[in-house]
Every structure is written in C-alpha cells, then in structure tokens.
PDB file of C-alpha atoms in Angstrom:
ATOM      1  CA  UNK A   6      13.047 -35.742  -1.922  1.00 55.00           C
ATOM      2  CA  UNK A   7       9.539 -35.704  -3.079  1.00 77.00           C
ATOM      3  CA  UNK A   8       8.214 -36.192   0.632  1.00 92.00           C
ATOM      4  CA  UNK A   9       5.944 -39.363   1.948  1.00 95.00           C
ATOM      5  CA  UNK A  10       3.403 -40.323  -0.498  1.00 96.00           C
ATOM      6  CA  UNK A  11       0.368 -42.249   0.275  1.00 97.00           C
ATOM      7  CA  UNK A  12      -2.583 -43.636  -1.827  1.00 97.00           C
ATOM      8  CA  UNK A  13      -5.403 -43.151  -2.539  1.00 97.00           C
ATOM      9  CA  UNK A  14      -5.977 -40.222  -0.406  1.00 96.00           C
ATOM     10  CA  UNK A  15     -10.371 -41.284  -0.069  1.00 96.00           C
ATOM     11  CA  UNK A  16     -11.344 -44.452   0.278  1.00 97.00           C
ATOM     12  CA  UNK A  17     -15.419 -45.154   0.673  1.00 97.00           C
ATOM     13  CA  UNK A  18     -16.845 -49.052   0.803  1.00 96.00           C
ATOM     14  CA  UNK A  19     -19.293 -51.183   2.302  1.00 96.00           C
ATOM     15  CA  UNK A  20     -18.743 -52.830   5.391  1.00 96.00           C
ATOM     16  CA  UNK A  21     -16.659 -56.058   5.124  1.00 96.00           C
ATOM     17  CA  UNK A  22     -14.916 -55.459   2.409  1.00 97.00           C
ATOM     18  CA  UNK A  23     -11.778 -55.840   2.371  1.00 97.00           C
ATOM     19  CA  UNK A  24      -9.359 -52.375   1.567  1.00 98.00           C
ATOM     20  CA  UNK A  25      -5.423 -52.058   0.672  1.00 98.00           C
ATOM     21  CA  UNK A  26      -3.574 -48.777   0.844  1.00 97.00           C
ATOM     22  CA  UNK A  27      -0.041 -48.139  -0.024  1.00 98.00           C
ATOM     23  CA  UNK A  28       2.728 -45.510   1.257  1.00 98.00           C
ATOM     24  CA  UNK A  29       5.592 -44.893  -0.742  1.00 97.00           C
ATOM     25  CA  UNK A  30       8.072 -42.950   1.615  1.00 95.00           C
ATOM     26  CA  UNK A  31      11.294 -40.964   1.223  1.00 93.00           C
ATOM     27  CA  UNK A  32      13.918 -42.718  -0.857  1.00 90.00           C
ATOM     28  CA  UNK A  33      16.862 -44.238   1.233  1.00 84.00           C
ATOM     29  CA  UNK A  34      14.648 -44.127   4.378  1.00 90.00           C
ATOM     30  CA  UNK A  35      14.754 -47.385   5.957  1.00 90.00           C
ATOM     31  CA  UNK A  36      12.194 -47.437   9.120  1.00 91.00           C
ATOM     32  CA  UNK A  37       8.400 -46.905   7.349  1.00 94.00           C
ATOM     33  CA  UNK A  38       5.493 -46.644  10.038  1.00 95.00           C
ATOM     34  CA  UNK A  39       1.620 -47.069   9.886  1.00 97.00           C
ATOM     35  CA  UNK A  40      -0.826 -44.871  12.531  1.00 97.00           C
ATOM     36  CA  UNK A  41      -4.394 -43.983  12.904  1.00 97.00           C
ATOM     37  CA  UNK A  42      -6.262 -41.316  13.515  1.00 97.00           C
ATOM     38  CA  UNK A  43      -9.686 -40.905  14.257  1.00 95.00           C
ATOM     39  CA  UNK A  44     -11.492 -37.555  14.607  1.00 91.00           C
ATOM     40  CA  UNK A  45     -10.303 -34.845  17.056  1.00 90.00           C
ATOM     41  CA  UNK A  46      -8.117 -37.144  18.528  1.00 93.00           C
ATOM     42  CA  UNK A  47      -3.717 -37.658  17.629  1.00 95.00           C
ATOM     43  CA  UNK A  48      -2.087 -40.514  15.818  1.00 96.00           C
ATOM     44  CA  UNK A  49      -2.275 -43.756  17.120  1.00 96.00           C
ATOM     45  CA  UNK A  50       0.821 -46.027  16.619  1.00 95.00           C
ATOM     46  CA  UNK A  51      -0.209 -49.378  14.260  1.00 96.00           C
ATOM     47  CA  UNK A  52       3.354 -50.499  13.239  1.00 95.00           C
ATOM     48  CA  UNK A  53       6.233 -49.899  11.904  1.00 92.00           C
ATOM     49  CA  UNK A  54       8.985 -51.728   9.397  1.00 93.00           C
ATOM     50  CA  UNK A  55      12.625 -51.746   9.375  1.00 90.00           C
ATOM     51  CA  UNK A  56      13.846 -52.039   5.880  1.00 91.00           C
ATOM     52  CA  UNK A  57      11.427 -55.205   4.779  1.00 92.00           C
ATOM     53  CA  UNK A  58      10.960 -56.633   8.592  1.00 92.00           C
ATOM     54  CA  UNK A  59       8.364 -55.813  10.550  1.00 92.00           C
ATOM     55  CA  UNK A  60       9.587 -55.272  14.231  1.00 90.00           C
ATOM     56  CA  UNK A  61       6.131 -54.054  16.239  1.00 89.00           C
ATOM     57  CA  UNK A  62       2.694 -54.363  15.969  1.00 91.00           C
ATOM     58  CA  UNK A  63       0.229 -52.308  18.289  1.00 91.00           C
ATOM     59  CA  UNK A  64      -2.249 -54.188  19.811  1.00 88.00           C
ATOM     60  CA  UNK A  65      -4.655 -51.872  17.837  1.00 83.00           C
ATOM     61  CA  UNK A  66      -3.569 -54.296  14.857  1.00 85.00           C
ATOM     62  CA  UNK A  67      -6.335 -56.998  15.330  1.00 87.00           C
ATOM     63  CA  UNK A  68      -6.287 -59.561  12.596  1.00 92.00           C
ATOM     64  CA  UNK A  69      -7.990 -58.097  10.262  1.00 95.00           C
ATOM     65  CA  UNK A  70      -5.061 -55.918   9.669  1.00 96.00           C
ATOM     66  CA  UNK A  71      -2.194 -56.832   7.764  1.00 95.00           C
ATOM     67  CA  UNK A  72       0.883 -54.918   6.508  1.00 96.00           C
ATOM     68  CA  UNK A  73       3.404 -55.637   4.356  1.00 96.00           C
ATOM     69  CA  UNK A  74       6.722 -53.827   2.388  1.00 96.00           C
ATOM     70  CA  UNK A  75       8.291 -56.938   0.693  1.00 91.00           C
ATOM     71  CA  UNK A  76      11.392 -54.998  -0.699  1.00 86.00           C
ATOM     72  CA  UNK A  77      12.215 -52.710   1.761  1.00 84.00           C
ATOM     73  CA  UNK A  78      10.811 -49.727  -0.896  1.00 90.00           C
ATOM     74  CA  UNK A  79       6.727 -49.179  -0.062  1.00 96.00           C
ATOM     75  CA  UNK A  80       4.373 -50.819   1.982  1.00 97.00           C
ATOM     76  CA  UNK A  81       0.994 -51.508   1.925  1.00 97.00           C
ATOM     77  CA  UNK A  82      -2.013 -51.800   4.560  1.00 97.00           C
ATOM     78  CA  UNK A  83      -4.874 -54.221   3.961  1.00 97.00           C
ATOM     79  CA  UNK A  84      -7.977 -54.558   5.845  1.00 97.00           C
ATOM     80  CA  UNK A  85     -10.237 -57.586   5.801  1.00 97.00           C
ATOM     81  CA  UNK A  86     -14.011 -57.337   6.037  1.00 96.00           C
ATOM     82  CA  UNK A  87     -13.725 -53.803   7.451  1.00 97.00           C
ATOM     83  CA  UNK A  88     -15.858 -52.543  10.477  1.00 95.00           C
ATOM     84  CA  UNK A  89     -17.840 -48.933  10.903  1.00 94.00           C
ATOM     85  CA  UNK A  90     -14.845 -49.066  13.679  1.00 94.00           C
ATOM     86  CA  UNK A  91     -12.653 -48.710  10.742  1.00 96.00           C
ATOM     87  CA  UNK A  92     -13.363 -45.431   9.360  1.00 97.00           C
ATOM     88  CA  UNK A  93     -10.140 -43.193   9.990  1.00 96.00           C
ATOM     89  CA  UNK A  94      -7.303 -41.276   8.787  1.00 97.00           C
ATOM     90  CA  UNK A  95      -4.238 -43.839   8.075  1.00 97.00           C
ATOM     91  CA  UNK A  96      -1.056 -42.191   8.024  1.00 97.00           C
ATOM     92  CA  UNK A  97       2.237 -43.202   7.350  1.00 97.00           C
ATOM     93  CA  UNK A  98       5.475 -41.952   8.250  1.00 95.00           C
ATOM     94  CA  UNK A  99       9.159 -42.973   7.454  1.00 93.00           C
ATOM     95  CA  UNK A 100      12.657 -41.886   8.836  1.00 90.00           C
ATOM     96  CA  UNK A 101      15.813 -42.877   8.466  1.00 85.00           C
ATOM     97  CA  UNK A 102      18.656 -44.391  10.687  1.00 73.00           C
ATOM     98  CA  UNK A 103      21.254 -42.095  10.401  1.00 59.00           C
ATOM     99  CA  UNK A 104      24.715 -43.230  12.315  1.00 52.00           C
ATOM    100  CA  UNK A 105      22.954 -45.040  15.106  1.00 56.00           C
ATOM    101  CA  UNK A 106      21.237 -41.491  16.162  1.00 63.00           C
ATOM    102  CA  UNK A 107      17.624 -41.770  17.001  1.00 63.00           C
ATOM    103  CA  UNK A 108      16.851 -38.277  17.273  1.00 70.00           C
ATOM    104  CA  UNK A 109      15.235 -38.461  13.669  1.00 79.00           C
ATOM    105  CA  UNK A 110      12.623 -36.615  12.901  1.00 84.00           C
ATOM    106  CA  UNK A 111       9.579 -38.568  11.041  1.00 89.00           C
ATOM    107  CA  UNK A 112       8.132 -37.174   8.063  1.00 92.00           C
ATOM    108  CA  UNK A 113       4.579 -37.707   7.164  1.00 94.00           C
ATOM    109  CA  UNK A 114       1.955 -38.604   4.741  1.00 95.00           C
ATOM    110  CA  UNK A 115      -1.005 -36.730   3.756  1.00 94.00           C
ATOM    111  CA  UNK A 116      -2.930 -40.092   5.016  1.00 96.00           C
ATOM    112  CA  UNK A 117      -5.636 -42.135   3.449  1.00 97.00           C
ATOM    113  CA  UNK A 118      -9.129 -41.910   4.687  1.00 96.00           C
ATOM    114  CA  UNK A 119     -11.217 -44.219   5.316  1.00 97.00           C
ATOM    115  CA  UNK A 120     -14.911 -44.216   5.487  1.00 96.00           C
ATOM    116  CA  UNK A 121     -17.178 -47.318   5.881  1.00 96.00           C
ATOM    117  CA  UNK A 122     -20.420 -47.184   5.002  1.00 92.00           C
TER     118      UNK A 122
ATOM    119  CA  UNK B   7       2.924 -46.814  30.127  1.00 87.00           C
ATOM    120  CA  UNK B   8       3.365 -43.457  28.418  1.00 92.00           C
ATOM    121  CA  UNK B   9       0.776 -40.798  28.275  1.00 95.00           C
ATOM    122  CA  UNK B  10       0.556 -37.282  26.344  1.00 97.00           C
ATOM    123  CA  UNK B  11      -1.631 -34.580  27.356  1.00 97.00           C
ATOM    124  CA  UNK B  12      -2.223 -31.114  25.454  1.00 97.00           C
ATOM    125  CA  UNK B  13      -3.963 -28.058  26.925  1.00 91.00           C
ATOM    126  CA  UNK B  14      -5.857 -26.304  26.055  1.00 91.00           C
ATOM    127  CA  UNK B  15      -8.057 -28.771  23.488  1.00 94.00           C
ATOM    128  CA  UNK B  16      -8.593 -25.271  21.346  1.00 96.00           C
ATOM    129  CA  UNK B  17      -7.449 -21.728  21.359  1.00 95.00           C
ATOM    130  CA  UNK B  18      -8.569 -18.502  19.628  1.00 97.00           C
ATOM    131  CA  UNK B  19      -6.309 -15.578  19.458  1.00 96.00           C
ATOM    132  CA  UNK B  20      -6.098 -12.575  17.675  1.00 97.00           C
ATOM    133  CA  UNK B  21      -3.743 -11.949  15.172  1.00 97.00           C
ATOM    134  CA  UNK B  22      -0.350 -10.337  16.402  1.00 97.00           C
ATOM    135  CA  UNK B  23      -0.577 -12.286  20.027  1.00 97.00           C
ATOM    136  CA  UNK B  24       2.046 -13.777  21.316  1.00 97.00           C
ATOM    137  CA  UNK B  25       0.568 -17.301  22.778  1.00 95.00           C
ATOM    138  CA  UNK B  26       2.039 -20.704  24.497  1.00 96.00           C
ATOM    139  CA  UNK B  27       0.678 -24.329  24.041  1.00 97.00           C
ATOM    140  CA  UNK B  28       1.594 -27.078  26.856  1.00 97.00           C
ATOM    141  CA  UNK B  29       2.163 -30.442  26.545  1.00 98.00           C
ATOM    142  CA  UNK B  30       2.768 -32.630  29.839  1.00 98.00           C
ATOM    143  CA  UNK B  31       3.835 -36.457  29.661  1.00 97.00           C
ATOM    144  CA  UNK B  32       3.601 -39.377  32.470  1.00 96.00           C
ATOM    145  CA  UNK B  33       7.003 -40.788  31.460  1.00 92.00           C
ATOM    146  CA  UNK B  34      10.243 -38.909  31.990  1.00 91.00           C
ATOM    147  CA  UNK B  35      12.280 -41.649  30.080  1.00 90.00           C
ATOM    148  CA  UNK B  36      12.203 -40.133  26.775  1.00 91.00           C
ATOM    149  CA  UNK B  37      14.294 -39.629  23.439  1.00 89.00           C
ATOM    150  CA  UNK B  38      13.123 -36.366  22.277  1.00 91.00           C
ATOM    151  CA  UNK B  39      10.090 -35.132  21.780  1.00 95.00           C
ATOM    152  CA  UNK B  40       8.651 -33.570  18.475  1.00 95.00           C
ATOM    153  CA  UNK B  41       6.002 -30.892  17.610  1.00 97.00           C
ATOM    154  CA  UNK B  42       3.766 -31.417  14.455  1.00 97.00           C
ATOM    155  CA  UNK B  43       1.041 -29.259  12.641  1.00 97.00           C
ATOM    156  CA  UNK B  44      -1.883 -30.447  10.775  1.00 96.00           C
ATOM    157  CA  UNK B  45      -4.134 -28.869   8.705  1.00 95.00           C
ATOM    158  CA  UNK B  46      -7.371 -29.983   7.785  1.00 91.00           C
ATOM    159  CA  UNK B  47      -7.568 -33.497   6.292  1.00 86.00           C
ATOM    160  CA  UNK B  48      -3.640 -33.575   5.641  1.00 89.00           C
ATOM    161  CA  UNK B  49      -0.731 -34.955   7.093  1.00 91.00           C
ATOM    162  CA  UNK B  50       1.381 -33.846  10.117  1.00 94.00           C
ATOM    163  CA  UNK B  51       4.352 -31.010   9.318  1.00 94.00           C
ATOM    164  CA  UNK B  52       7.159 -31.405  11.841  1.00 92.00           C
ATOM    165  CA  UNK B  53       8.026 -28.124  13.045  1.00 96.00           C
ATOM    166  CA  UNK B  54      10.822 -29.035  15.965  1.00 95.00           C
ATOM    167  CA  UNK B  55      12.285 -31.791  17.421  1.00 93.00           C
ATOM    168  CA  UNK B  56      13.961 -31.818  21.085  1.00 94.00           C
ATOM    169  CA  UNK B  57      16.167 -33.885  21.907  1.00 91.00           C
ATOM    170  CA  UNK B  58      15.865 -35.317  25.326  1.00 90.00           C
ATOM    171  CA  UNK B  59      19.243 -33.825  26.653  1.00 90.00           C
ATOM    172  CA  UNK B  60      18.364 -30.514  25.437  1.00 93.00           C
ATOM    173  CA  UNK B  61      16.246 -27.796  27.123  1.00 94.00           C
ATOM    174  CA  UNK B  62      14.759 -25.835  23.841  1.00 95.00           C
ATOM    175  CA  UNK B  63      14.956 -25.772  20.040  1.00 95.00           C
ATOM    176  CA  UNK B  64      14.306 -22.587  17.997  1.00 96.00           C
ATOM    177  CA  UNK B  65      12.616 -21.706  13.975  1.00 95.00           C
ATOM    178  CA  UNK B  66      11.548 -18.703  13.218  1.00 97.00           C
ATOM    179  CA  UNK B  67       8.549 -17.470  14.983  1.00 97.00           C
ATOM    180  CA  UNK B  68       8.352 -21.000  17.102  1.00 97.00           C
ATOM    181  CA  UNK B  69      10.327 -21.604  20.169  1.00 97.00           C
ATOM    182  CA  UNK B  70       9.855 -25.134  21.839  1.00 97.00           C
ATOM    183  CA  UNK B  71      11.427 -25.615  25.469  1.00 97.00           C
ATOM    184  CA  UNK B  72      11.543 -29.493  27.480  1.00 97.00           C
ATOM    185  CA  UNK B  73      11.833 -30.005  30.573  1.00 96.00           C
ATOM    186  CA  UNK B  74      12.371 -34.220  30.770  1.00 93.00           C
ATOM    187  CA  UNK B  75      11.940 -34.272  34.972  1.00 92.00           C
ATOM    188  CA  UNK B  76       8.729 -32.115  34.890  1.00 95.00           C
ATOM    189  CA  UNK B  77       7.314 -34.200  32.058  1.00 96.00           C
ATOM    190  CA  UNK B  78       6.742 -30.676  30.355  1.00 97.00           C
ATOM    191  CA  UNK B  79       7.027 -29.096  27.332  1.00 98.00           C
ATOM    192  CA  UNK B  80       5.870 -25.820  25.525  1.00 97.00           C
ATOM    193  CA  UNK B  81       5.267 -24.471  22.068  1.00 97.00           C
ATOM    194  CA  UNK B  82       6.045 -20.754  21.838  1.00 97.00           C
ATOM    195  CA  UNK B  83       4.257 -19.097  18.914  1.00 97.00           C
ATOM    196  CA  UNK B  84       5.410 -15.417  18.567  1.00 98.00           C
ATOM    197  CA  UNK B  85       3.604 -12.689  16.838  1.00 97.00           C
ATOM    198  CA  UNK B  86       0.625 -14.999  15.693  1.00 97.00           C
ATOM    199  CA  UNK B  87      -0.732 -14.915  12.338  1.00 97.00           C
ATOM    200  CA  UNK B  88      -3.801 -16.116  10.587  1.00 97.00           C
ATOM    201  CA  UNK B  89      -1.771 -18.705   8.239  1.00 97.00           C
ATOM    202  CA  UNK B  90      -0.878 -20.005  12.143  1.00 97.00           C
ATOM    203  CA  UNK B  91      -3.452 -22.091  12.345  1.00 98.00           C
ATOM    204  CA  UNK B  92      -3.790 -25.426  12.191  1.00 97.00           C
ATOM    205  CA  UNK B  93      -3.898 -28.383  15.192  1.00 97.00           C
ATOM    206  CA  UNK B  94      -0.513 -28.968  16.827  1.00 98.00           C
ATOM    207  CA  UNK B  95       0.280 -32.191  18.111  1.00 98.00           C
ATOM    208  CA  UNK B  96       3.091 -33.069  20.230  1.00 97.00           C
ATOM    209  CA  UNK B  97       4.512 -36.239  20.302  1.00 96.00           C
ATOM    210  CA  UNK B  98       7.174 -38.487  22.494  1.00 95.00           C
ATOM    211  CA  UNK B  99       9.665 -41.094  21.366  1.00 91.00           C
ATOM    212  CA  UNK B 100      10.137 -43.172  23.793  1.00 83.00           C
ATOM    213  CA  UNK B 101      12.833 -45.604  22.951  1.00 67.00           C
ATOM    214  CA  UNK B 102      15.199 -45.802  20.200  1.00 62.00           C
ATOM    215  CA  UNK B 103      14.299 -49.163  19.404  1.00 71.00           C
ATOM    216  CA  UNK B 104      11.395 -48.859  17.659  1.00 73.00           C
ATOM    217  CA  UNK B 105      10.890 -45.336  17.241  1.00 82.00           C
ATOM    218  CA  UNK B 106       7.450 -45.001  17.707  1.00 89.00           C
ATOM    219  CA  UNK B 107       5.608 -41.942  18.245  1.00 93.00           C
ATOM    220  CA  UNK B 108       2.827 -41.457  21.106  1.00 95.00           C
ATOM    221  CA  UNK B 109       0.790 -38.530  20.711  1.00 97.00           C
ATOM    222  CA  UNK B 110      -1.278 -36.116  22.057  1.00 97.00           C
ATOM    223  CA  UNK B 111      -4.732 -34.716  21.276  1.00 97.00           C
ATOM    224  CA  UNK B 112      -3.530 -31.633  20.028  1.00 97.00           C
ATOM    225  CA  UNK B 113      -4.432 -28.310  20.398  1.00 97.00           C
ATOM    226  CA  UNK B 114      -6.347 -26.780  17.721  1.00 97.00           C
ATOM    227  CA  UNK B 115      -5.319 -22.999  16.983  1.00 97.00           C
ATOM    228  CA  UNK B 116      -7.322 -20.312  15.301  1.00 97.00           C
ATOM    229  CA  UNK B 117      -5.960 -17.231  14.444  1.00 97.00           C
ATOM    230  CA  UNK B 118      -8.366 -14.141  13.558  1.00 97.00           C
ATOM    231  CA  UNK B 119      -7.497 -11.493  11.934  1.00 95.00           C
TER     232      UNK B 119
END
C-alpha cells in the first residue's frame, strides 16, 4: 500500500491553457474521487468514479472540466483554457467497497496545485 | 442540502492543554462522519471515522464523539503537543451511494510550546 499518489504536485501556466493531472490511488480500490480546494476553505466534491464509470459530477464541474480513468486503475483531470478561477489545490481520494459496507474511510492525495497566471 | 460548520476558524493553545474542536451539520441523515488533518500544502490524514450508529470512536490522544439528532460532533485532543498542529477538517457522508464527502472549513490548530 504505497498510499494515493497524485501528479505533478505544482502546476503554473498561462490562462487558457489547457492542464491534465493524474491520481494513481491505492491498488484494488475501486471508487477514485476528484475535490477542490481553494485557500482557507475544505474540499469541495468534483466527482467521483466507480471502477472505470463515472457516477456524479458536481455542478462545480463546468465544461471545461473533464475526467477520465479508462481502466478502472488511475484517472486523470483535464482542464480546458483554464480561468484565474482555476487556481486551487486538486485532491484526489479513493476507497474501496468492502462487503457492501460504506463506512470506508477515504484516503487522500497530497493534491496538485494549481496556479494560473 | 447538507451543510458543515467548524468552530472556532483557528485556535492557539499551549502545549500540554487539553482542548475540543466542534463541528455541527444541517442534515441528521448521515453515514458516518470522518475527521481529517492537513498540514500545509499536503493532503488530508484521516484520523477517525464514526459511524452514524455509533456515539464515539477513540486513537490515542484523539477522542471523537457524534451525536446524529443534534447534528454535532467533537474532536477531543488530549494533552496537546506542538507536532498537533495542523487544520482539521471534518467531513459528512451522506449517502452510501456515492460516497461523497462534504466538508467543513476546518479549524486550524497551533500548538506553542
């Protein structure tokens, strides 16, 4: 278990270009989710992904935003023609379904932030 | 629709104090309810995780307690210590369908020694 993995940890550009960041979470855990958050304030839900389906989006997820985990494995985040809005800490997080039981705990990233210039 | 409130937005204690953070929610209708901490540009650490038909959950030097009808619960932090701090976030699952998490602010803690 080598713990949620996200990359690349900084990410500076211009505004409106476009940005893709990838999680890699804990092996075997099907359900991967995406959050923001901006300073001084908690995680905001984006969306999340059960096995290779995504099953919510947050209204938060304008479309610009677009996420992805083709295989069920990692998942990736792209933004198109990014906004000074933007700039934020994206976090992922992924848990797994054990037995039906919900009462998972989710396991974090260190997050990838983003700052538009 | 669910909302999470923490108070107090920042605390400083001195080291050794024994010292409660409160976290209140507009929903009753919950799964459990989990408490993170964050440290400066990382990730969140989960430190306990209530379930919603329990009352408290215990590690170490943290004691969490829930009460679902109130909308209610606390962090107990017990002999506080510098390493202690951090922001701590609580955060509600509200259905078991999706499993998403909606947070509070947090409560930023710091320790001095």
């Amino acid at each position: 278990d080598t713990g949620v993995s996200q990359d690349p940890r900084h990410k500076i550009t211009k505004r409106g270009q476009n940005v893709t960041f990838r999680c890699d979470p804990i092996s075997e855990h099907n359900r991967l989710y995406w959050y923001r958050q901006t300073l001084g304030q908690g995680p905001e839900f984006l969306t999340y992904f059960q096995n290779e389906a995504q099953l919510e989006k947050s209204r938060l997820l304008s479309d610009r935003f677009s996420a992805e985990r083709p295989k069920g494995s990692f998942s990736t985040l792209e933004i198109q023609r990014t906004e000074q809005g933007d700039s934020a800490m994206y976090l992922c997080a992924s848990s797994p379904i054990g037995g039906g039981d919900p009462n998972q705990p989710q396991h974090f990233g260190d997050g990838t932030r983003l700052s538009i210039l | 629709k669910q909302e999470v409130t923490q108070i107090p937005a920042a605390l400083s204690v001195p080291e050794g104090e024994n010292l409660v953070l409160n976290c209140s929610f507009t929903d009753s209708a919950i799964y459990n309810l989990q408490w993170f901490r964050q440290d400066p540009g990382k990730g969140l650490t989960s430190l306990l995780l209530i379930q919603s038909s329990q009352r408290e959950q215990t590690s170490g030097r943290l004691n969490a307690s829930l009460d679902k009808s109130s909308g209610r619960s606390t962090l107990y932090i017990a002999a506080s210590q510098p390493g202690d701090s951090a922001t701590y976030l609580c955060a509600v699952r509200g259905s078991s369908n999706t499993g998403k998490l909606i947070f509070g602010q947090g409560t930023t803690l710091q320790v001095k020694p």
